[in-house]
Coordinates of C-alpha atoms in Angstrom, one line a residue:
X1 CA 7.9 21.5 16.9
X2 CA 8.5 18.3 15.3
X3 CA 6.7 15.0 15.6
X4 CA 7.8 12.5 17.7
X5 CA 9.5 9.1 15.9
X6 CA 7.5 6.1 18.3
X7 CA 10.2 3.5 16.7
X8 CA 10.9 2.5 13.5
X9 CA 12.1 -1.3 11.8
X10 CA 13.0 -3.3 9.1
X11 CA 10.5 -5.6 7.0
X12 CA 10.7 -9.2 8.1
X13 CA 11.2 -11.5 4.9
X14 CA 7.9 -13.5 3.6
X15 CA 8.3 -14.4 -0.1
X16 CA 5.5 -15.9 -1.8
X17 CA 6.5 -18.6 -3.8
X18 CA 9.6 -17.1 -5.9
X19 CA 8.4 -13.8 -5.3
X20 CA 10.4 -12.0 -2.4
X21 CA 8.5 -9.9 -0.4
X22 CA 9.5 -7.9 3.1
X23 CA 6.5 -7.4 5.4
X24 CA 6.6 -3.9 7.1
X25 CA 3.3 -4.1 8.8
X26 CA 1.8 -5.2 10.7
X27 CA 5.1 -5.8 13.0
X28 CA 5.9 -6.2 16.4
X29 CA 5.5 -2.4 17.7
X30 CA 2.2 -1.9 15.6
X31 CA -1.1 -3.9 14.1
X32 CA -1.7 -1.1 12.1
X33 CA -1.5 3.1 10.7
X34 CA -4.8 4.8 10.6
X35 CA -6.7 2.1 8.1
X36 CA -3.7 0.4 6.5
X37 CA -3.6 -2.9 8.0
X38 CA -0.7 -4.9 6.2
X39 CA 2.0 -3.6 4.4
X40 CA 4.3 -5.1 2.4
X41 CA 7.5 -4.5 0.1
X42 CA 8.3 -6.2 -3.1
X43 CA 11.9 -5.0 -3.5
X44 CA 13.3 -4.8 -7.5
X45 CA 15.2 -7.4 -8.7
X46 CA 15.6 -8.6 -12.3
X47 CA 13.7 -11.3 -13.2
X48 CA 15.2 -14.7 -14.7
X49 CA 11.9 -16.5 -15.0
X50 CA 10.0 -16.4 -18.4
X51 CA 6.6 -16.5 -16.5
X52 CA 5.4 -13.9 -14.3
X53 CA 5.2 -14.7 -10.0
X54 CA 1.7 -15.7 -9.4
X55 CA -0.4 -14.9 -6.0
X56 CA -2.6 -18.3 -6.9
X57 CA -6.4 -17.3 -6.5
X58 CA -7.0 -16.7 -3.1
X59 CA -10.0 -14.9 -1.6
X60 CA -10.9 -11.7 0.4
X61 CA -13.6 -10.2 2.8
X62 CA -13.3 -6.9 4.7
X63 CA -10.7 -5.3 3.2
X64 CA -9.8 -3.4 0.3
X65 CA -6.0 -4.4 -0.9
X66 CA -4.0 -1.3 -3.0
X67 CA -1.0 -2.3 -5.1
X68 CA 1.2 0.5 -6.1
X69 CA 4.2 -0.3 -8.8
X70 CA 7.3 2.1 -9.4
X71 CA 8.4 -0.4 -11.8
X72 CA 7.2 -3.3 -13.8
X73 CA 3.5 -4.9 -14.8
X74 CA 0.7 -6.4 -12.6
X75 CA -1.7 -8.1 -14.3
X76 CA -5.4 -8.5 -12.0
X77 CA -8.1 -11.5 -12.6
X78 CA -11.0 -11.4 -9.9
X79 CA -14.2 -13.9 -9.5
X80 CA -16.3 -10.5 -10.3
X81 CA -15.2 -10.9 -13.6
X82 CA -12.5 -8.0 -13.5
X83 CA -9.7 -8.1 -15.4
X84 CA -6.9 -5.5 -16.4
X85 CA -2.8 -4.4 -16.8
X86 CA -1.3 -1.7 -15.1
X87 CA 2.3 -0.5 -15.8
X88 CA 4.9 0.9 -14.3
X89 CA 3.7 4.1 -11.5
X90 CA 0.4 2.2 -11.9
X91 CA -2.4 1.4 -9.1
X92 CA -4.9 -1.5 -8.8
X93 CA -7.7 -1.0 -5.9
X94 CA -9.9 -3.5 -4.9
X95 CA -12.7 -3.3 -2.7
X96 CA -13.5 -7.2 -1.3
X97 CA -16.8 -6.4 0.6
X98 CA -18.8 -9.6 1.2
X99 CA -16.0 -11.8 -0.6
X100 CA -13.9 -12.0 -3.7
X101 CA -11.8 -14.1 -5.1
X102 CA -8.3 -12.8 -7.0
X103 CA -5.2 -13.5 -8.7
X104 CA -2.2 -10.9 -9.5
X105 CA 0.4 -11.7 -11.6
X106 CA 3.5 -9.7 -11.4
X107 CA 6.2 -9.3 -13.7
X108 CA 9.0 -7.3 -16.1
X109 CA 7.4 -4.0 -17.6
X110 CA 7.4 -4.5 -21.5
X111 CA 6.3 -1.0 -21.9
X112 CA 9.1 0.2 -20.6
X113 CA 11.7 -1.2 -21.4
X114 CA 11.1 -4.3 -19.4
X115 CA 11.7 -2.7 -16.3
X116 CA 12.0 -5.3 -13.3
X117 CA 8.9 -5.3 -10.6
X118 CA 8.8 -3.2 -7.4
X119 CA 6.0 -2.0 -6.1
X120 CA 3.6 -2.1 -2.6
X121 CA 0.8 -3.8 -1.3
X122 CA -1.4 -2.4 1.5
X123 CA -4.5 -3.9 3.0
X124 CA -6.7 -1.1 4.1
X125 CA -9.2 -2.2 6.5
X126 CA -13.1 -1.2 6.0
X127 CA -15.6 0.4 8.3
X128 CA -18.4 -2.5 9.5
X129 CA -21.1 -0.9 7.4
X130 CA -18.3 -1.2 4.2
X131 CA -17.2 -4.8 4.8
X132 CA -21.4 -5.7 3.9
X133 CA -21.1 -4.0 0.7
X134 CA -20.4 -5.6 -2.9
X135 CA -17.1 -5.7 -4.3
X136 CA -15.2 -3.2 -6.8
X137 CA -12.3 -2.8 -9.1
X138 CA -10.0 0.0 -10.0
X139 CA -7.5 0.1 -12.3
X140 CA -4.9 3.5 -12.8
X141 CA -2.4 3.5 -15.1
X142 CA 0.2 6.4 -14.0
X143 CA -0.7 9.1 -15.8
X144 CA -4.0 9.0 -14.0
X145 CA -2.4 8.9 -10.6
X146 CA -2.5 12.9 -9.6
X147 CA 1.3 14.7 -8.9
X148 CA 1.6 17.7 -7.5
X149 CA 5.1 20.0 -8.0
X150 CA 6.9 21.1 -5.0
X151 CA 7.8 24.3 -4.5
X152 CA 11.6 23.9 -6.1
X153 CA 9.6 23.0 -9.6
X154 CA 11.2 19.5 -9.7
X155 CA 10.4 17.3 -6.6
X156 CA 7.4 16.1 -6.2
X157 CA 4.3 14.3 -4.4
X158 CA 2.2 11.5 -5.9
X159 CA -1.4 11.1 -4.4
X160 CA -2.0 7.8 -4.7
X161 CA -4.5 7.4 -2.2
X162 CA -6.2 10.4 -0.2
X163 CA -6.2 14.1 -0.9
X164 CA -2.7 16.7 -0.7
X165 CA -3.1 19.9 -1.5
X166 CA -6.1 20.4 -4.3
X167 CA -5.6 17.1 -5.5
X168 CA -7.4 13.9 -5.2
X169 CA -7.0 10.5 -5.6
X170 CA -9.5 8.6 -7.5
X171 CA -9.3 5.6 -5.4
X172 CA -12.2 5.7 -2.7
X173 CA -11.9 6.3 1.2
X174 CA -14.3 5.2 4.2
X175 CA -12.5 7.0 6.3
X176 CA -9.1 9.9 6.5
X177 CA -6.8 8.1 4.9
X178 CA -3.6 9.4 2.8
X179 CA -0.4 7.5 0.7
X180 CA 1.6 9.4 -0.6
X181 CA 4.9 9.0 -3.2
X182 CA 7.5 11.6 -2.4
X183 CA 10.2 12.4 -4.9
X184 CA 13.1 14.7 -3.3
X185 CA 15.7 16.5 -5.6
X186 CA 19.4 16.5 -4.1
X187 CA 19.1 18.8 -1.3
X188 CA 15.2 19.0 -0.7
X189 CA 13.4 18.8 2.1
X190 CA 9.8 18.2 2.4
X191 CA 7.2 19.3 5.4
X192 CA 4.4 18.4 6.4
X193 CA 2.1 19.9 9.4
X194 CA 0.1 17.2 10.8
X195 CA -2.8 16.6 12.6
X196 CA -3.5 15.6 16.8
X197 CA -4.8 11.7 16.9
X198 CA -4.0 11.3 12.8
X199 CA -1.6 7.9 12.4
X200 CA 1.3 8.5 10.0
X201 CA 4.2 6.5 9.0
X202 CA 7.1 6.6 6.1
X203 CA 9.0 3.8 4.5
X204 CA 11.9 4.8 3.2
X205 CA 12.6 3.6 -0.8
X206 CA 15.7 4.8 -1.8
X207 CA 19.1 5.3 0.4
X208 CA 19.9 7.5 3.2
X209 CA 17.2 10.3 4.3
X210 CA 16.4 12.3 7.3
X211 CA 13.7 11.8 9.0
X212 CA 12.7 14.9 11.6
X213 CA 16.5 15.0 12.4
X214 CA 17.8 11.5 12.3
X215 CA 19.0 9.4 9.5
X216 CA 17.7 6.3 8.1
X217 CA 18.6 3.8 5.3
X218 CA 16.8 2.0 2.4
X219 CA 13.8 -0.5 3.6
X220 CA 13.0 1.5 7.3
X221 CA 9.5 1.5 8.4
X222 CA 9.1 4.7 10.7
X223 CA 6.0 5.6 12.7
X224 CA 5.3 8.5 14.5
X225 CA 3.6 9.3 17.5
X226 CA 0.2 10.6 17.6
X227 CA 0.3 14.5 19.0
X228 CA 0.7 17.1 16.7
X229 CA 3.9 18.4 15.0
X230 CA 5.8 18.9 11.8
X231 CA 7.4 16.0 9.9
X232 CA 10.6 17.0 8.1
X233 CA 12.2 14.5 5.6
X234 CA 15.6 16.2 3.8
X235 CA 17.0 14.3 0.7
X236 CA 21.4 14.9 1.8
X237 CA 23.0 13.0 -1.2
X238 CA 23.5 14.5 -4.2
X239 CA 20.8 12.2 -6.6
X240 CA 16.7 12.0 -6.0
X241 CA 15.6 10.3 -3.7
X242 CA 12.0 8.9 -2.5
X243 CA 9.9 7.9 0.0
X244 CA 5.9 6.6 0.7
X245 CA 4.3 8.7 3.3
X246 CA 0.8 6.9 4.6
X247 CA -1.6 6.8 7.6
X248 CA -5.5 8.0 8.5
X249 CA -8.1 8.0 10.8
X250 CA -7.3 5.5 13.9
X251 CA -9.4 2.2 13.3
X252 CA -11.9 2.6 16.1
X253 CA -14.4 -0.8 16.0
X254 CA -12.7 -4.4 16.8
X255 CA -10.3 -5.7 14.5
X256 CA -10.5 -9.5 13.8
X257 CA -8.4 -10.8 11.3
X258 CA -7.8 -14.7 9.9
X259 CA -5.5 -15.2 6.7
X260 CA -7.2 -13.2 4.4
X261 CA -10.0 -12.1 6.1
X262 CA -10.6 -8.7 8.3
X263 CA -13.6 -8.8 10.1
X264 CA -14.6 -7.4 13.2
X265 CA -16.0 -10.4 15.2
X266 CA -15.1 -14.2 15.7
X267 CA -18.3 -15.0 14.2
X268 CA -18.0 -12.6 11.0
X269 CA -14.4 -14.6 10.5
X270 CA -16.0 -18.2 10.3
X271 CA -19.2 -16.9 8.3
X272 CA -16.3 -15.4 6.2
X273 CA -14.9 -19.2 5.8
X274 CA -18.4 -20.7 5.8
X275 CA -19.6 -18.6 2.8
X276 CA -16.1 -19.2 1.2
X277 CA -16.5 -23.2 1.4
X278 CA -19.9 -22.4 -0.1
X279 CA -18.6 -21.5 -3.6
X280 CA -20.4 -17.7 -2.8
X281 CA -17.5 -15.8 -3.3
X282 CA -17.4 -16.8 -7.6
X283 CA -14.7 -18.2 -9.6
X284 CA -12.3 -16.5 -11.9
X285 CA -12.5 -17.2 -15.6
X286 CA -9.5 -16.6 -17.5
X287 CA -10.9 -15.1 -21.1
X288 CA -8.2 -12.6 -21.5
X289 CA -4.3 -12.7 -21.8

């Protein structure tokens, strides 16, 4: 039997400075699917500007925030002292824990052939005992981001988070959590048998796909319901075509969240802001380009 589709929606628009951004989640039917607690699309574009679209430093707590590229360069600077590049099919995880404070500067792949930006960020929220613990950094260029072949030799999965098949990723998990890039050949179909009281949801990338027997354009957010069941996705136009499939574990302890900060009290929020205005989240230092 296949899953039931709860509903499914369109980002709402919330650039960040010049940077245009759709925000998928969290949205009007949902606050969140399985840990992932934001979601939000930076469509491709090319760029005119010399310089790359900052974030500005802004800080953390509570979270760990995942930025996936298909195309273009992200460059990371974080109070901890972390700095690095990632390129084009590129990941950058970082933990926040007690507090951090981060910049990311996105931009035009020169690797590859200056390939325009477009990419993902989630927030995936932490357990409690997680949100007390230090901060970390993790940087994947592509080729260390595990694929696994489907079955017709030419489509494909990309584990960017979580585990599909016998293949994991190497960014960490607190709890059941999965993202996955699908790649369909003209034709495919991809299937996946899920779990009772597991949270999944697909945003469709490129153009038209069906989902479990109904069709859906470029930029859809689609969630499903939580009893079991297959998911079917079939790629009907004759080019590739791709998709993100995430979800997890259903957040069980309170949810608090304040800007930038996921907690799970009132209290932990203002300590959050208290701790902040107290310089104890660091500075960045800037001693690589």
């Amino acid at each position: 039997m296949k899953k039931n589709i709860s509903f499914s929606t369109q980002g709402k628009r919330e650039d960040i400075g010049k940077q245009v951004i759709y925000r998928l989640l969290p949205n009007r039917y949902a606050e969140a699917v399985g840990p992932f607690v934001f979601f939000d699309h930076i469509p491709p574009g090319p760029s005119t500007e010399d310089e790359k679209q900052s974030t500005n430093p802004h800080p953390h707590r509570g979270i760990a925030t995942l930025t996936y590229l298909l195309s273009g360069e992200s460059e990371h600077y974080d109070s901890m002292g972390n700095y690095a590049k990632v390129n084009s099919g590129g990941v950058q995880w970082m933990k926040a824990g007690t507090g951090i404070i981060h910049e990311e500067r996105l931009g035009n792949d020169p690797v590859h052939g200056d390939a325009a930006i477009h990419g993902f960020q989630f927030w995936i929220n932490l357990p409690a005992k997680n949100k007390a613990e230090p901060p970390e950094y993790i940087a994947l260029q592509a080729g260390e981001v595990p694929r696994q072949l489907l079955e017709d030799g030419a489509s494909w999965v990309k584990i960017i988070a979580g585990e599909y098949g016998e293949l994991s990723s190497k960014i960490p998990g607190y709890s059941l959590q999965f993202l996955y890039h699908i790649h369909l050949q003209a034709g495919k179909e991809f299937v996946l048998d899920t779990k009772d009281q597991i949270e999944y949801a697909a945003f469709t990338i490129g153009t038209k796909l069906m989902v479990n027997d109904t069709e859906y354009e470029a930029g859809e957010f689609i969630e499903f319901d939580r009893s079991g069941g297959t998911i079917e996705i079939i790629n009907k136009l004759k080019d590739a075509n791709d998709f993100l499939l995430f979800g997890g574990e259903r957040y069980t302890e309170p949810i608090v969240a304040d800007g930038p900060f996921v907690m799970n009290t009132h209290d932990e929020i203002a300590k959050a802001y208290l701790d902040l205005h107290n310089g104890k989240y660091g500075t960045i230092t800037k001693n690589k380009k």
